Coordinates of C-alpha atoms in Angstrom, one line a residue:
Chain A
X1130 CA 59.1 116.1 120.2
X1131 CA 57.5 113.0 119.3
X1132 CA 58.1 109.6 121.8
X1133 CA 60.4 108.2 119.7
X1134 CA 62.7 111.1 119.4
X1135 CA 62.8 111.4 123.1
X1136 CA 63.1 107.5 123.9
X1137 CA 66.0 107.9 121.6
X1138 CA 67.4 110.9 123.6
X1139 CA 67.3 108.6 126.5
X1140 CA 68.6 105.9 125.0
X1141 CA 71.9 107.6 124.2
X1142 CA 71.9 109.6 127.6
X1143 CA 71.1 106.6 129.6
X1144 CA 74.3 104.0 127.6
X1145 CA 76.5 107.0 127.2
X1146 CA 76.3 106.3 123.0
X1147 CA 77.2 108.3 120.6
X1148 CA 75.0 111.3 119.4
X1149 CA 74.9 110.1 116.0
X1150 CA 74.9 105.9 116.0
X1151 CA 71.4 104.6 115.7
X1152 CA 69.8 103.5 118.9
X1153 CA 66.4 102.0 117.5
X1154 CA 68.6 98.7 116.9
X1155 CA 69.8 98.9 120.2
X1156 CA 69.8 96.0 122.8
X1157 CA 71.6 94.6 125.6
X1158 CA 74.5 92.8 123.7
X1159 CA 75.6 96.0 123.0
X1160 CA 79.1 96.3 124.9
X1161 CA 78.3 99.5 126.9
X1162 CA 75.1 97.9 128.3
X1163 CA 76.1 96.9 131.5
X1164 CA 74.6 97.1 135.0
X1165 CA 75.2 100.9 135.6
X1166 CA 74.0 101.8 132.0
X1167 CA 71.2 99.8 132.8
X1168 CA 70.1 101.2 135.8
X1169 CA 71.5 104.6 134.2
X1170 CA 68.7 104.2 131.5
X1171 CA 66.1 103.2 133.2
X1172 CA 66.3 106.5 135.4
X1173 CA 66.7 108.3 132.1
X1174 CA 63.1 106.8 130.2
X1175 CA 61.6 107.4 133.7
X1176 CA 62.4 111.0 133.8
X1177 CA 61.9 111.8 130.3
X1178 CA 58.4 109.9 129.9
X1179 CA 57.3 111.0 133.9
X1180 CA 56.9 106.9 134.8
X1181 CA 58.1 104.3 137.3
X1182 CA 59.0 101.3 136.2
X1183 CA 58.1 97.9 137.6
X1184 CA 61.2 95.9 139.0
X1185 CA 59.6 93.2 136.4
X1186 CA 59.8 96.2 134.0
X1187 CA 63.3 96.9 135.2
X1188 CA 64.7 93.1 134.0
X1189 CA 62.3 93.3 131.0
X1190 CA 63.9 96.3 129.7
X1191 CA 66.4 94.2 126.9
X1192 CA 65.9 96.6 124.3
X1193 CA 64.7 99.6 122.2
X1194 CA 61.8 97.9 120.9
X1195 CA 61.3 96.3 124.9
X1196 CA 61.2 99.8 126.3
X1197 CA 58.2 101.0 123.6
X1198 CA 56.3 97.9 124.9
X1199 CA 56.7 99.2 128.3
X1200 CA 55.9 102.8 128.0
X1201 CA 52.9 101.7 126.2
X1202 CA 51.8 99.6 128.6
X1203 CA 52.7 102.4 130.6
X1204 CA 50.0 104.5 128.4
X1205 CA 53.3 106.9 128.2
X1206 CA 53.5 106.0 124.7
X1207 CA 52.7 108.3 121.7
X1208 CA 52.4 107.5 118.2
X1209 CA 53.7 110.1 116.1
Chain B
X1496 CA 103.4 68.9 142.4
X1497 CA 103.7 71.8 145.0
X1498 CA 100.3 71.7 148.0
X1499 CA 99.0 74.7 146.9
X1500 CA 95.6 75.1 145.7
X1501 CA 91.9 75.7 147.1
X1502 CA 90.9 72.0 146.3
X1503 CA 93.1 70.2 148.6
X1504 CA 91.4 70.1 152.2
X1505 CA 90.8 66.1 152.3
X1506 CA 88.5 67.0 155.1
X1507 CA 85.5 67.8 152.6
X1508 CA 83.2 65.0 150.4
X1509 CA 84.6 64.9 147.2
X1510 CA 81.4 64.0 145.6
X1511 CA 80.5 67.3 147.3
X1512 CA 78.8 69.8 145.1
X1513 CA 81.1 72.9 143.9
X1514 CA 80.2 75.3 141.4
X1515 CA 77.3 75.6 139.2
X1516 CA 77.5 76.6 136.3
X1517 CA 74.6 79.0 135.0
X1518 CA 76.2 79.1 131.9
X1519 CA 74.9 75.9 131.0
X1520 CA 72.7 74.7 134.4
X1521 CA 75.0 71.9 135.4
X1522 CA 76.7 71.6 138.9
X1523 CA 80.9 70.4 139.4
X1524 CA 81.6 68.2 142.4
X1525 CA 85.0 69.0 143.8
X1526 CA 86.6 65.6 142.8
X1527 CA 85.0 66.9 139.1
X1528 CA 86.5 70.4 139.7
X1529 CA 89.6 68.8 140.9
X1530 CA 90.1 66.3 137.8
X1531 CA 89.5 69.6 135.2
X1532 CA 91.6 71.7 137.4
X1533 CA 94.9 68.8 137.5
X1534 CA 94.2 68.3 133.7
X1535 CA 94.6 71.7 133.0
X1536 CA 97.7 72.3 135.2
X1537 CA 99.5 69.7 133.5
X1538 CA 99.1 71.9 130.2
X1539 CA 101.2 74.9 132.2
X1540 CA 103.5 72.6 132.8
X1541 CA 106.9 74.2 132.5
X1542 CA 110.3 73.4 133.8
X1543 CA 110.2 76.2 135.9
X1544 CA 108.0 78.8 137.4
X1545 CA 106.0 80.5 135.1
X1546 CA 103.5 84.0 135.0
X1547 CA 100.5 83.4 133.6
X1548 CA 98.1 86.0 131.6
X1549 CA 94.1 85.0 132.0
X1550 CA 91.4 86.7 130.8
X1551 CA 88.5 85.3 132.4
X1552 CA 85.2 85.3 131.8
X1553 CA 82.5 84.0 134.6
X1554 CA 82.9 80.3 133.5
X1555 CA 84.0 77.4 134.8
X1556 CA 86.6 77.6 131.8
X1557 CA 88.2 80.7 133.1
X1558 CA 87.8 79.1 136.8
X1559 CA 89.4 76.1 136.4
X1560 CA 92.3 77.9 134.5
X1561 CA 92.8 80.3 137.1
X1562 CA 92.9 77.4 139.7
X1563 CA 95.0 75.3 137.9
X1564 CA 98.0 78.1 137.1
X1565 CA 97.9 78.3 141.2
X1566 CA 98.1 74.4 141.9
X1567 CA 100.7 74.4 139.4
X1568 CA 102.6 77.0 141.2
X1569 CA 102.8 79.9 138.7
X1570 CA 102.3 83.0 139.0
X1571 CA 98.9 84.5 137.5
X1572 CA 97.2 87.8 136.9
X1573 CA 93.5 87.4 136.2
X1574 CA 92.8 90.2 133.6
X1575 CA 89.6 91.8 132.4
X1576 CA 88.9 90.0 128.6
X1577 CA 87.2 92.9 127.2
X1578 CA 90.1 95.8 128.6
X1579 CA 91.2 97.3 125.7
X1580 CA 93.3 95.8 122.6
X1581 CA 96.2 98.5 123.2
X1582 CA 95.9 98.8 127.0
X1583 CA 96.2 94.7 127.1
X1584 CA 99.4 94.7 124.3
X1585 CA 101.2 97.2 126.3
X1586 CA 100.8 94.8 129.6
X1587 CA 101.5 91.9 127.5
X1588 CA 105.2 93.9 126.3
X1589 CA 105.7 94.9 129.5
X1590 CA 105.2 91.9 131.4
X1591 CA 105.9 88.8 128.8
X1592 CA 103.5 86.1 130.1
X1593 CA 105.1 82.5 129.3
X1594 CA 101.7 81.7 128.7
X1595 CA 98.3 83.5 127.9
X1596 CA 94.5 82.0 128.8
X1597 CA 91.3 83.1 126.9
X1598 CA 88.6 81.4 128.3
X1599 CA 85.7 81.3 125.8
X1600 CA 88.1 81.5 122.9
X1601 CA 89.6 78.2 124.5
X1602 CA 93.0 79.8 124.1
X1603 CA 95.9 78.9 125.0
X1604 CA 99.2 80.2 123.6
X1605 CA 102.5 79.7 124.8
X1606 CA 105.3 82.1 124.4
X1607 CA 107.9 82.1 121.6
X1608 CA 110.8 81.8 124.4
X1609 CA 109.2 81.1 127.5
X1610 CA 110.6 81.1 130.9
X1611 CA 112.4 84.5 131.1
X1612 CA 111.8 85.6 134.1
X1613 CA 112.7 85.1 137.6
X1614 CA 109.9 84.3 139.7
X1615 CA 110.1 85.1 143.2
X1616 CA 108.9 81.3 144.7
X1617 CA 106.4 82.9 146.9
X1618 CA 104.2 84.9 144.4
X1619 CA 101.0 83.5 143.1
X1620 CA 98.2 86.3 142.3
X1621 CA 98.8 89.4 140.9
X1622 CA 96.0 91.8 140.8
X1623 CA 96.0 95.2 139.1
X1624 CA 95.7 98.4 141.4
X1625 CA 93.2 99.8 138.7
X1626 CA 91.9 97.2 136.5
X1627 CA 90.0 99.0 134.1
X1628 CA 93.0 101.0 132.8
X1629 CA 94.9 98.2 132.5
X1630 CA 97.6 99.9 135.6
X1631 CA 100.7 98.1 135.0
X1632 CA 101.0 98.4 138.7
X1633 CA 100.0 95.1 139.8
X1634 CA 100.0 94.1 143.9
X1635 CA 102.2 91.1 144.3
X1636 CA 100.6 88.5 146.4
X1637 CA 102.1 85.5 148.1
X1638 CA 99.8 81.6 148.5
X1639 CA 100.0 82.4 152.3
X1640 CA 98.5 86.1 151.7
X1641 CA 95.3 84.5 149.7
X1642 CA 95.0 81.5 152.1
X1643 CA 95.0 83.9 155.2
X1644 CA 92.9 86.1 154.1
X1645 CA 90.6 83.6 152.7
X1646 CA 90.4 82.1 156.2
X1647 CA 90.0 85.4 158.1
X1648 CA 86.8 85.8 156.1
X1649 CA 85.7 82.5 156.3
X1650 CA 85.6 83.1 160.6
X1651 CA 84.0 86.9 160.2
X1652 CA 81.2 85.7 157.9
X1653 CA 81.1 82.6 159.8
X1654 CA 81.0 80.2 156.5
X1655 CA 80.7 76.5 156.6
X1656 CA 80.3 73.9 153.8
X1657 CA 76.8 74.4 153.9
X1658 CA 77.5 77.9 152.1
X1659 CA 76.5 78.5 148.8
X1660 CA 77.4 81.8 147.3
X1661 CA 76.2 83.7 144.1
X1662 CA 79.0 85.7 142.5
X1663 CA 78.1 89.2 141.6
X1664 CA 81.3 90.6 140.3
X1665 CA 84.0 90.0 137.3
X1666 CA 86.1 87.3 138.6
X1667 CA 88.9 88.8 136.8
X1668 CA 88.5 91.1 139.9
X1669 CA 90.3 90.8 143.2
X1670 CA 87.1 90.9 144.7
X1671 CA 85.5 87.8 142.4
X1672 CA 88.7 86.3 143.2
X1673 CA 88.3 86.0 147.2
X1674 CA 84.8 85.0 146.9
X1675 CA 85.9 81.4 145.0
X1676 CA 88.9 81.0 147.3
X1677 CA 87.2 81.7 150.3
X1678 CA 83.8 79.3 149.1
X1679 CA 85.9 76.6 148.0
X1680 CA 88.5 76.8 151.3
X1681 CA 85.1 76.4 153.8
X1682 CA 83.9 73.4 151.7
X1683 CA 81.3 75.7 150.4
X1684 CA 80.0 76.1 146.8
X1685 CA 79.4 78.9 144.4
X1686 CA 77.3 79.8 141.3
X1687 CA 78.7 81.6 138.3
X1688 CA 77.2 83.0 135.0
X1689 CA 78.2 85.4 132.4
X1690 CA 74.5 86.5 132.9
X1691 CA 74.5 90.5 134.0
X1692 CA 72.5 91.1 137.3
X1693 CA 70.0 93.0 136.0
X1694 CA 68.4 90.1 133.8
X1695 CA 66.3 87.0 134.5
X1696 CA 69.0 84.3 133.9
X1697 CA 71.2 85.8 136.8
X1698 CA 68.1 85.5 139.1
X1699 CA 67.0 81.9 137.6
X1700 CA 70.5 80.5 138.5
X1701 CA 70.6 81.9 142.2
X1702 CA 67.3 80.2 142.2
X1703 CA 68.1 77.0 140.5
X1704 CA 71.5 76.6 142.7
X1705 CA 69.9 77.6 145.7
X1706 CA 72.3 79.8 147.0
X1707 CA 71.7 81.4 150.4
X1708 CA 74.7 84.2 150.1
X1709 CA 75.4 87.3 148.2
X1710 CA 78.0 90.1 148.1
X1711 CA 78.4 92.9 145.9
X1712 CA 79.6 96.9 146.1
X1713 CA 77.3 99.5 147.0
X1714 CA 76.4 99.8 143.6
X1715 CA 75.3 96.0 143.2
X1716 CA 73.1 96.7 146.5
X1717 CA 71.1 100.0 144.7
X1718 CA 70.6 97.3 141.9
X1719 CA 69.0 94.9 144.6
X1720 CA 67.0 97.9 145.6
X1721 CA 65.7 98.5 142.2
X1722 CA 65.1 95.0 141.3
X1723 CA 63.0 94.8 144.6
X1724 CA 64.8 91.2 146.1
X1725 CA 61.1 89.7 147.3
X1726 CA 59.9 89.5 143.6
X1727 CA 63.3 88.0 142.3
X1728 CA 62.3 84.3 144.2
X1729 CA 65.5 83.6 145.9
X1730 CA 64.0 82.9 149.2
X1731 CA 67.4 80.9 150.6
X1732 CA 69.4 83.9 150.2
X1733 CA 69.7 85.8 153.7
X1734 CA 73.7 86.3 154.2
X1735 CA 74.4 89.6 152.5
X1736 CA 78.0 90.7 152.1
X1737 CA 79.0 94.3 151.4
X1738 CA 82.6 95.0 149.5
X1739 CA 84.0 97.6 148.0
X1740 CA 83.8 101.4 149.2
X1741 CA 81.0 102.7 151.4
X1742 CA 77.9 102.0 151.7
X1743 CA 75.6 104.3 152.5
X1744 CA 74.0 104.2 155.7
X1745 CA 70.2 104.4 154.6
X1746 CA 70.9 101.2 152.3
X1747 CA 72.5 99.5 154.8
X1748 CA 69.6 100.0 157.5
X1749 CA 67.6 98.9 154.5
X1750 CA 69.6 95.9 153.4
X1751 CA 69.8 95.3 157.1
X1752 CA 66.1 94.8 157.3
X1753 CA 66.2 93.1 154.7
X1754 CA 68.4 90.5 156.2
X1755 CA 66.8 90.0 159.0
X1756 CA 63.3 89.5 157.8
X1757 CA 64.6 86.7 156.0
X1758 CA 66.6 84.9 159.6
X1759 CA 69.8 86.2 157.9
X1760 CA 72.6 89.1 158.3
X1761 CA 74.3 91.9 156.6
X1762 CA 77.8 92.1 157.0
X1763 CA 79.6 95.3 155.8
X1764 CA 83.1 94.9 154.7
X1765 CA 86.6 97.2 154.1
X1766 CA 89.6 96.1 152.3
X1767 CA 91.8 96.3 149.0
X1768 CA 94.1 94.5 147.1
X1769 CA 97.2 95.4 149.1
X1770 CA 95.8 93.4 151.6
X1771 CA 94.7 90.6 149.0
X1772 CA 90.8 91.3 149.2
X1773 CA 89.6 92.5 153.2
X1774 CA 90.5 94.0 156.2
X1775 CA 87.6 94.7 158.0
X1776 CA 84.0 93.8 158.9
X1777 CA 81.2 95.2 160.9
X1778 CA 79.6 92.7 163.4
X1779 CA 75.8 92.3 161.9
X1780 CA 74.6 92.7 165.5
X1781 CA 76.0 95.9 165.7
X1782 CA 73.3 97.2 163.0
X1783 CA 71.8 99.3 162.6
X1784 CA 73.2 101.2 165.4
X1785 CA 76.7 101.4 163.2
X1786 CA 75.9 101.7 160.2
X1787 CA 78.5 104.4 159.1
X1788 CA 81.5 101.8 160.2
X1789 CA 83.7 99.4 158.4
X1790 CA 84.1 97.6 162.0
X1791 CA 87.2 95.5 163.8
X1792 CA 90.1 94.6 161.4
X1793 CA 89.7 90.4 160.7
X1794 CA 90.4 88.0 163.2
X1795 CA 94.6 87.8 162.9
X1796 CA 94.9 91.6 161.8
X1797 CA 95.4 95.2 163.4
X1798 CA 94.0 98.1 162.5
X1799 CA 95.1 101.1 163.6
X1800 CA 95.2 105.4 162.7
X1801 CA 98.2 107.0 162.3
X1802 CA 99.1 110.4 162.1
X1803 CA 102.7 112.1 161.4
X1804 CA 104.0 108.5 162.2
X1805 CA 102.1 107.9 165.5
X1806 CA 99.1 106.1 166.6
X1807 CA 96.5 108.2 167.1
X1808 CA 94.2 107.9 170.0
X1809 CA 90.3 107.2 170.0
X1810 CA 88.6 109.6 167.4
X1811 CA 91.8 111.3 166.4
X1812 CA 91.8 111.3 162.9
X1813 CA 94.7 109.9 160.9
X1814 CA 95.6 107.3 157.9
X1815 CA 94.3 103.9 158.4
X1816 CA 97.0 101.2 159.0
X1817 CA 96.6 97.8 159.1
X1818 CA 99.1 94.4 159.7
X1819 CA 98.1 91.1 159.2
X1820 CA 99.1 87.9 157.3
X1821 CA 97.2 88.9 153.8
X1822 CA 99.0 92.0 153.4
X1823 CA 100.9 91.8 149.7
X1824 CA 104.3 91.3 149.1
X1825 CA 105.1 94.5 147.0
X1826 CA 104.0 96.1 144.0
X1827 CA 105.1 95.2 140.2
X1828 CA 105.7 97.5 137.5
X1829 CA 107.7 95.6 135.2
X1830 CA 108.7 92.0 135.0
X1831 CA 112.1 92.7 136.9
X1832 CA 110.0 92.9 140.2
X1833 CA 108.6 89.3 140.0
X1834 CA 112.1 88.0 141.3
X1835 CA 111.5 90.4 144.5
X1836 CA 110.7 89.1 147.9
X1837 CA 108.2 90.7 150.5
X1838 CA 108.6 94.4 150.6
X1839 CA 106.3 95.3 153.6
X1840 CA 106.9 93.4 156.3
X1841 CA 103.1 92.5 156.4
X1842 CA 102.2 96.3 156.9
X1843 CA 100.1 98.2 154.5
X1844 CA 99.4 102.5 154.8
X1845 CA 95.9 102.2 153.2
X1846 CA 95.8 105.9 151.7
X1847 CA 92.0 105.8 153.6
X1848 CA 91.4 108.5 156.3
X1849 CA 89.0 108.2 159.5
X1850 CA 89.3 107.3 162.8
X1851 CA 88.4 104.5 165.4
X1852 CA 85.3 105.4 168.3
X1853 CA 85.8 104.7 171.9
X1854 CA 84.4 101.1 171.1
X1855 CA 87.3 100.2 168.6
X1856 CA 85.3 100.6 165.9
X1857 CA 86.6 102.1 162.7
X1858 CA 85.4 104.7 160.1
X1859 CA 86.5 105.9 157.2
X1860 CA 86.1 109.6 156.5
X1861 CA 88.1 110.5 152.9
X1862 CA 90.8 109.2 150.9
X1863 CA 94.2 110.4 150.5
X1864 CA 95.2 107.9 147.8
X1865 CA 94.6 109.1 144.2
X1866 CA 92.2 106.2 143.4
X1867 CA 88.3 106.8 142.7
X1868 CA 86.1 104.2 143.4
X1869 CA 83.5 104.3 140.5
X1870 CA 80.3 102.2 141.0
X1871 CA 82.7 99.8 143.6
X1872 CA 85.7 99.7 141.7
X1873 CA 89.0 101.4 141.8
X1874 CA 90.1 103.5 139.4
X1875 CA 93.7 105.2 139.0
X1876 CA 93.3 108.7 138.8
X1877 CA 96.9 109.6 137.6
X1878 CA 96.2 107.0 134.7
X1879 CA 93.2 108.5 133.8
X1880 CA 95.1 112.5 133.4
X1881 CA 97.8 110.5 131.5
X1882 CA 95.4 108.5 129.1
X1883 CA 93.6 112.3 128.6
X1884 CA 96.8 114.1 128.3
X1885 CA 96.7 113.7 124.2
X1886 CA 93.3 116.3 124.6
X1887 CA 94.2 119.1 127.5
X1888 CA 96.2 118.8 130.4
X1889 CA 94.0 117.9 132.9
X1890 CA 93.8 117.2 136.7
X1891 CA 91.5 114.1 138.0
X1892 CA 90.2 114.4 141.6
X1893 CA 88.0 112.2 143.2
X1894 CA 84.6 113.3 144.3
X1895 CA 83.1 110.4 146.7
X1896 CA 81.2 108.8 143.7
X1897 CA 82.4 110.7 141.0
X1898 CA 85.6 111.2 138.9
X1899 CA 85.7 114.7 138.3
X1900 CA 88.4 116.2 135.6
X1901 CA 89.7 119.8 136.2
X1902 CA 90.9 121.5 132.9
X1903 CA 91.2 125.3 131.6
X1904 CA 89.1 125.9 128.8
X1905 CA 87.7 123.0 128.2
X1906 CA 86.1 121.9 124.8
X1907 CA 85.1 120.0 122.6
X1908 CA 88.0 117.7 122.0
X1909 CA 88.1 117.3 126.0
X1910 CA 84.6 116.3 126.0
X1911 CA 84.7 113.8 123.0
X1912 CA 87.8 112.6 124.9
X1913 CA 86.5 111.7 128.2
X1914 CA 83.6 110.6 126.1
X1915 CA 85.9 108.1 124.5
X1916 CA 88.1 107.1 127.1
X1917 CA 84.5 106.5 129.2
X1918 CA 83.7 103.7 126.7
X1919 CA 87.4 102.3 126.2
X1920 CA 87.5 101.8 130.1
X1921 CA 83.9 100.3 129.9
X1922 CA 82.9 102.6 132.7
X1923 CA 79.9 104.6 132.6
X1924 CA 80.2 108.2 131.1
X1925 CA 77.6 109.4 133.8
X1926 CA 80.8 108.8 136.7
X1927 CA 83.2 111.4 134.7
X1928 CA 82.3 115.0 135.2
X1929 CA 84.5 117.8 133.6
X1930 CA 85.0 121.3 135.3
X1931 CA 86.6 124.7 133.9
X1932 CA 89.1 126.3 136.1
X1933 CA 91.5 129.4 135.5
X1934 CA 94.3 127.4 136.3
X1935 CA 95.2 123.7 137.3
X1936 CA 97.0 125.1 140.4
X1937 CA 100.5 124.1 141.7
X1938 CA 102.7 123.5 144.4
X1939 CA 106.3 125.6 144.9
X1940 CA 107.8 122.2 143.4
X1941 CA 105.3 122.4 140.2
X1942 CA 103.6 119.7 141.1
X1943 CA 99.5 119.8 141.0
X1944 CA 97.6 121.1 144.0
X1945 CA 95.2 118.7 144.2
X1946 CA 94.2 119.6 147.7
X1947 CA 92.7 122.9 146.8
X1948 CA 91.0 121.4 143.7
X1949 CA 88.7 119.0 146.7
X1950 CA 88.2 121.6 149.4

């Protein structure tokens, strides 16, 4: 599975979303992202990709396109 | 005008500051507070008493609302703005508000035919016993209840005006509510933002007000973990409040620590809305030692455990009791039971189980009530098996943390169900967990077994 399939699993685990709504959009305006779905997907990119995230990385984490700057950063990141 | 109201103490400096508003980074006085507040009271003004719908946001909108429908002397339940359209018109029919508050919105709408109802003269707050599913059982509560229990908390966490407190929670929530009453009856001063606590802004406005308190559930305490509090830069904060189901004891020795590194205290607290907000508190300098406690009911209250109508005695185990001055007036389920008077004689059966230690101290053990507490706040289990009832018949248990839903051959349309349900409450999915069983069992008078579905 390439990274962005499986950010996108986590994504969808980690803000209980729908399995077919698009997550690459997604960011924390959404309605469902509140504290426990952030906290939620931030355990879910962590076990997926095998990381730890900063607390900086923690508050940092706003949105799809946040959490592929992180997990590069991260050098968790693969491009397909 | 009746003296009711949060603002009234001449004792403190007008020109004192109030609330900050993160929202937009200015601070209210309370002679400012007080002028928005009268000059939104005089909008409510009816001939007669009047119950009041407000959806609040954290803003000094929704705050000053709120106030005013108690200085006018209405009657007011503080509802969730984003509880669901259907849950929130079924409230609305059942309960006919004269008036209804959106804050945000800027709202205001007054009822076709207003003053209906018969308002009992005492009531003032009405809080819902499970506010994300919109329970139309709300806990009646009188000026004296919030007042008492505002001061009893104001002597166990030994406020002053030189407090300054960060709200953590929904104010539309019993818990948000005692925080402002409590700040504003000491002479303190609170912060409020619509900012979530995971993000930046909520940190840059404990900062920029300079608060030196916080309080929040268990949950808002793993947050603090996660967020690592020595890289947020709050260094004024050091009094740490815990609300709002158990904490557990490893992040209390660690919050603890915390505390005290910092000159400041953890105080861990027990209570519900029967009894307005709080019951209980643990002593900071009995931690770490005590950690598992909820401590000595508040200065004015008893505590006690009862079992098969008796007092129990040191580490019998039994239902926690409690009497004191904030215990509610009654319950509402319709607009009928506004007229009613108090109901309970100032005595409250908690549905908690535990037991006291030799020292007085109390713990809590389990839960007889069918309520879950899902990531600090309560949720009606027999509302939950009703709102799935469309998708299987179902029985909800509580599982410490967890909601779990017991159903024969469950499938797919259960799962997209809870699913569903999961986002229309606006709680997380990950607190619902469903489990297969050969049959929901029953009692000899049909009712469900739900003792052998927890053992």
């Amino acid at each position: 599975m390439s990274s962005a399939q499986r950010l996108e699993g986590a994504f969808r685990q980690g803000l209980a979303l729908p399995p077919k709504c698009d997550v690459t959009n997604a960011d924390n305006s959404l309605r469902q992202w509140d504290s426990v779905a952030h906290l939620q997907l931030v355990v879910a990119i962590e076990d997926e990709f095998g990381v730890r995230l900063s607390p900086a990385d923690v508050i940092e984490l706003k949105s799809y396109s946040a959490a592929i700057e992180i997990l590069q950063r991260l050098g968790a990141w693969r491009d397909a | 005008m009746p003296d009711l109201g949060f603002l009234n103490d001449a004792g403190f400096d007008p020109a004192s500051p109030a609330v900050f508003d993160g929202n937009n980074g200015r601070w209210l006085t309370r002679a400012e507070l007080m002028r928005c507040v009268t000059a939104f009271a005089e909008r409510l003004e009816l001939p007669r008493k009047a119950l009041i719908f407000l959806f609040a946001s954290n803003d000094v909108e929704s705050l000053v609302a709120y106030l005013a429908a108690l200085q006018a002397g209405h009657a007011v339940a503080v509802l969730n703005p984003e509880l669901d359209a259907a849950l929130a018109a079924k409230l609305i029919a059942l309960f006919q508000p004269d008036f209804i508050v959106r804050s945000g919105a800027g709202e205001l709408v007054r009822a076709a035919e207003p003053h209906r109802h018969d308002i009992h003269p005492d009531l003032s707050l009405l809080i819902s016993t499970s506010g994300s599913t919109g329970s139309p059982k709300l806990v009646r509560l009188s000026w004296r209840n919030l007042e008492s229990n505002a001061r009893q908390i104001i002597e166990a966490l030994h406020h002053t005006a030189r407090d300054r407190t960060m709200i953590t929670a929904p104010i539309f929530n019993g818990y948000g509510q005692s925080v402002i009453h409590t700040m504003l009856l000491a002479g303190g001063s609170f912060a409020l933002t619509h900012a979530r606590v995971v993000s930046r802004e909520f940190w840059d406005t404990a900062r920029k007000a300079e608060c030196n308190v916080i309080g929040g559930t268990p949950f808002f305490y793993q947050t603090l973990e996660r967020l690592d509090l020595d890289s947020l830069d709050v260094p004024r904060l050091g009094k740490f409040v815990q609300i709002g189901g158990r904490m557990p004891p490893d992040l209390a020795e660690k919050f603890h620590a915390i505390a005290r590194a910092r000159g400041g205290e953890l105080h861990l607290m027990y209570g519900q809305a029967e009894a307005t907000a709080r019951i209980s508190g643990l002593p900071p300098e009995l931690l770490p030692e005590a950690c598992r406690s909820v401590g000595f009911a508040l200065p004015g209250g008893r505590l006690w455990i009862e079992n098969d109508g008796r007092e129990c005695a040191p580490m019998g185990e039994g239902e926690l009791v409690y009497e004191g001055p904030n215990v509610m007036m009654g319950y509402a389920t319709c607009a009928d039971d506004l007229a009613k008077g108090d109901e309970t004689g100032g005595r409250v059966a908690t549905g908690d189980l535990g037991y006291r230690d030799e020292r007085g101290l109390f713990y809590i053990t389990g839960r007889r009530s069918r309520f879950v507490k899902l990531f600090g706040w309560r949720v009606s289990l027999d509302e939950v098996e009703q709102l799935l009832s469309h998708a299987a018949p179902v029985a909800a248990v509580n599982d410490g943390e967890r909601l779990l839903i017991y159903a024969e051959r469950p499938g797919a349309t259960l799962a997209e169900a809870v699913d569903n349900l999961a986002r229309k409450l606006n709680l997380h999915r990950s607190g619902f967990e469903i489990r297969a069983v050969d049959a929901i069992p029953r009692l000899a008078n049909s009712k469900v077994d739900y003792q052998s579905l927890t053992r």
